[in-house]
GROMACS .gro file of C-alpha atoms in nm:
model
  179
    1MET     CA    1  11.741   6.696  10.316
    2ALA     CA    2  11.488   6.442  10.195
    3PHE     CA    3  11.113   6.491  10.223
    4ARG     CA    4  10.905   6.178  10.256
    5GLU     CA    5  10.572   6.357  10.257
    6PRO     CA    6  10.475   6.539   9.936
    7ARG     CA    7  10.263   6.779  10.145
    8VAL     CA    8  10.568   6.885  10.346
    9LEU     CA    9  10.765   6.946  10.026
   10LEU     CA   10  10.477   7.147   9.880
   11ALA     CA   11  10.449   7.357  10.197
   12VAL     CA   12  10.824   7.431  10.189
   13LEU     CA   13  10.812   7.524   9.821
   14LEU     CA   14  10.511   7.753   9.871
   15THR     CA   15  10.680   7.924  10.165
   16VAL     CA   16  11.000   7.981   9.969
   17SER     CA   17  10.804   8.100   9.664
   18THR     CA   18  10.590   8.342   9.867
   19THR     CA   19  10.893   8.477  10.052
   20ALA     CA   20  11.086   8.526   9.729
   21CYS     CA   21  10.796   8.709   9.564
   22GLY     CA   22  10.766   8.940   9.865
   23ALA     CA   23  11.138   9.011   9.859
   24VAL     CA   24  11.132   9.091   9.487
   25GLU     CA   25  10.828   9.317   9.536
   26ASN     CA   26  11.010   9.509   9.811
   27VAL     CA   27  11.330   9.541   9.607
   28VAL     CA   28  11.144   9.659   9.299
   29GLY     CA   29  10.928   9.897   9.506
   30ARG     CA   30  10.588   9.786   9.380
   31LYS     CA   31  10.283   9.648   9.555
   32GLY     CA   32   9.964   9.498   9.417
   33PHE     CA   33   9.607   9.568   9.531
   34ARG     CA   34   9.256   9.471   9.421
   35SER     CA   35   8.986   9.739   9.398
   36GLY     CA   36   8.679   9.677   9.611
   37SER     CA   37   8.470   9.979   9.512
   38THR     CA   38   8.334  10.183   9.223
   39THR     CA   39   8.471  10.516   9.352
   40MET     CA   40   8.753  10.534   9.094
   41GLU     CA   41   8.549  10.430   8.790
   42PRO     CA   42   8.599  10.456   8.499
   43THR     CA   43   8.975  10.462   8.569
   44ILE     CA   44   8.970  10.160   8.803
   45ARG     CA   45   8.673   9.924   8.800
   46LYS     CA   46   8.557   9.732   9.104
   47GLY     CA   47   8.751   9.405   9.121
   48GLN     CA   48   9.042   9.524   8.905
   49HIS     CA   49   9.398   9.456   9.013
   50VAL     CA   50   9.623   9.763   9.037
   51THR     CA   51   9.993   9.791   9.094
   52ALA     CA   52  10.139  10.087   9.277
   53ARG     CA   53  10.495  10.216   9.290
   54THR     CA   54  10.564  10.245   9.662
   55VAL     CA   55  10.677  10.581   9.797
   56ASP     CA   56  10.909  10.688  10.076
   57GLU     CA   57  10.963  11.002  10.282
   58ASN     CA   58  11.107  11.179   9.976
   59TYR     CA   59  10.784  11.144   9.777
   60VAL     CA   60  10.670  11.465   9.605
   61PRO     CA   61  10.301  11.435   9.510
   62LYS     CA   62  10.171  11.563   9.178
   63ILE     CA   63   9.822  11.677   9.084
   64GLY     CA   64   9.651  11.406   8.881
   65GLU     CA   65   9.832  11.108   9.032
   66VAL     CA   66   9.614  10.818   9.145
   67VAL     CA   67   9.739  10.710   9.485
   68VAL     CA   68   9.689  10.427   9.730
   69TYR     CA   69   9.666  10.563  10.084
   70ARG     CA   70   9.583  10.480  10.444
   71PRO     CA   71   9.269  10.677  10.528
   72PRO     CA   72   9.245  10.885  10.846
   73THR     CA   73   9.077  10.687  11.125
   74TYR     CA   74   8.760  10.895  11.101
   75TRP     CA   75   8.719  10.785  10.735
   76LEU     CA   76   8.700  10.416  10.824
   77ASP     CA   77   8.322  10.400  10.802
   78GLN     CA   78   8.332  10.419  10.424
   79GLU     CA   79   8.316  10.122  10.190
   80PRO     CA   80   8.661   9.962  10.151
   81GLN     CA   81   8.812  10.013   9.808
   82LEU     CA   82   9.125   9.803   9.813
   83ASP     CA   83   9.281   9.525  10.014
   84ALA     CA   84   9.211   9.572  10.385
   85ASP     CA   85   9.319   9.914  10.504
   86PHE     CA   86   9.388  10.103  10.183
   87LEU     CA   87   9.186  10.332   9.957
   88THR     CA   88   9.254  10.493   9.619
   89ALA     CA   89   9.189  10.845   9.496
   90ARG     CA   90   9.327  11.106   9.261
   91ILE     CA   91   9.536  11.395   9.392
   92ILE     CA   92   9.355  11.720   9.311
   93GLY     CA   93   9.543  11.957   9.542
   94VAL     CA   94   9.898  11.953   9.679
   95PRO     CA   95  10.036  12.162   9.968
   96GLY     CA   96   9.978  12.532   9.897
   97SER     CA   97   9.717  12.473   9.625
   98SER     CA   98   9.391  12.662   9.627
   99VAL     CA   99   9.117  12.421   9.516
  100SER     CA  100   8.752  12.504   9.454
  101CYS     CA  101   8.448  12.379   9.272
  102CYS     CA  102   8.302  12.460   9.047
  103ASP     CA  103   8.363  12.728   8.785
  104ALA     CA  104   8.099  12.842   8.532
  105THR     CA  105   8.175  12.541   8.311
  106GLY     CA  106   8.141  12.292   8.599
  107LYS     CA  107   8.514  12.223   8.641
  108VAL     CA  108   8.728  12.197   8.952
  109VAL     CA  109   8.962  12.496   8.973
  110VAL     CA  110   9.319  12.465   9.104
  111ASP     CA  111   9.519  12.782   9.159
  112GLY     CA  112   9.279  12.982   8.942
  113ARG     CA  113   9.283  12.742   8.645
  114PRO     CA  114   9.020  12.485   8.545
  115LEU     CA  115   9.155  12.134   8.599
  116PRO     CA  116   9.139  11.918   8.285
  117GLU     CA  117   8.969  11.598   8.398
  118PRO     CA  118   8.885  11.375   8.099
  119TYR     CA  119   8.818  11.085   8.336
  120VAL     CA  120   8.515  11.265   8.488
  121SER     CA  121   8.216  11.220   8.258
  122ALA     CA  122   7.956  11.419   8.450
  123SER     CA  123   7.927  11.793   8.478
  124PRO     CA  124   7.968  11.960   8.714
  125ALA     CA  125   8.282  11.782   8.831
  126SER     CA  126   8.133  11.778   9.182
  127ALA     CA  127   7.779  11.816   9.310
  128VAL     CA  128   7.937  11.945   9.632
  129THR     CA  129   8.078  12.297   9.623
  130PHE     CA  130   8.396  12.362   9.817
  131GLU     CA  131   8.694  12.589   9.850
  132ILE     CA  132   9.014  12.502  10.033
  133ASP     CA  133   9.375  12.609  10.060
  134VAL     CA  134   9.564  12.282  10.103
  135PRO     CA  135   9.780  12.296  10.419
  136PRO     CA  136  10.150  12.198  10.430
  137ASP     CA  137  10.215  11.823  10.421
  138ARG     CA  138   9.852  11.751  10.320
  139LEU     CA  139   9.665  11.651  10.001
  140TRP     CA  140   9.312  11.713   9.872
  141ILE     CA  141   9.194  11.396   9.700
  142MET     CA  142   8.887  11.295   9.502
  143GLY     CA  143   8.760  10.977   9.340
  144ASP     CA  144   8.690  10.977   8.967
  145ASN     CA  145   8.332  10.855   9.020
  146ARG     CA  146   8.234  11.172   9.202
  147ASP     CA  147   7.871  11.075   9.269
  148VAL     CA  148   7.971  10.782   9.491
  149SER     CA  149   8.316  10.874   9.621
  150ALA     CA  150   8.349  10.960   9.991
  151ASP     CA  151   8.670  11.156   9.945
  152SER     CA  152   8.806  11.488  10.081
  153ARG     CA  153   8.477  11.659  10.000
  154ALA     CA  154   8.289  11.436  10.247
  155TYR     CA  155   8.515  11.539  10.536
  156ARG     CA  156   8.542  11.917  10.484
  157ASP     CA  157   8.411  11.980  10.837
  158ALA     CA  158   8.630  11.715  11.001
  159PRO     CA  159   8.985  11.755  11.136
  160GLU     CA  160   9.232  11.870  10.869
  161ARG     CA  161   8.933  11.986  10.657
  162GLY     CA  162   8.916  11.663  10.456
  163THR     CA  163   9.281  11.650  10.356
  164ILE     CA  164   9.506  11.349  10.405
  165ALA     CA  165   9.869  11.348  10.515
  166ILE     CA  166  10.128  11.300  10.243
  167SER     CA  167  10.285  11.042  10.477
  168ASP     CA  168   9.966  10.832  10.445
  169VAL     CA  169  10.031  10.775  10.074
  170VAL     CA  170  10.152  10.419  10.025
  171GLY     CA  171  10.205  10.425   9.652
  172VAL     CA  172  10.126  10.577   9.314
  173VAL     CA  173   9.916  10.357   9.085
  174ASP     CA  174  10.112  10.286   8.771
  175ASN     CA  175   9.932   9.986   8.627
  176VAL     CA  176   9.566   9.886   8.614
  177GLY     CA  177   9.508   9.524   8.523
  178SER     CA  178   9.202   9.315   8.452
  179ASN     CA  179   8.939   9.184   8.690
   0.00000   0.00000   0.00000
């Protein structure tokens, strides 16, 4: 097949290139996003590119993981953090966890133990006090920049008491790039 117009050839090459990159991304199980907010600072700065390992129905969340997730519809009034419909946060409580804040030293407590959080520079770890037993199939999440993050704490009185569904997790951040 001969192309007489260089623009047509370029369009075909770009389409093939884009399709191939998407196919490789899906095979490898990784997806890239760009942060649009300061809620995960200092871990992820606004404008930074992050790569997440995509998850499936067999995903078992772990406390401390930074995840990309689809927020519940009633969270959509907050400032977007990532590309389009996705936000990032750190998992603080998994199903069955008892999570509260704060202990006498200003730390979040999970299952009776202070949570080591070197990424949180301020004390207390949350200006908002809370206590929750995380329901089955749900997660309690918080941003690292606690003073600006509209995370689970902001929706404690909403449906599901501020937790998100495990099935709303799209991926686990495994690489933070540059701006």
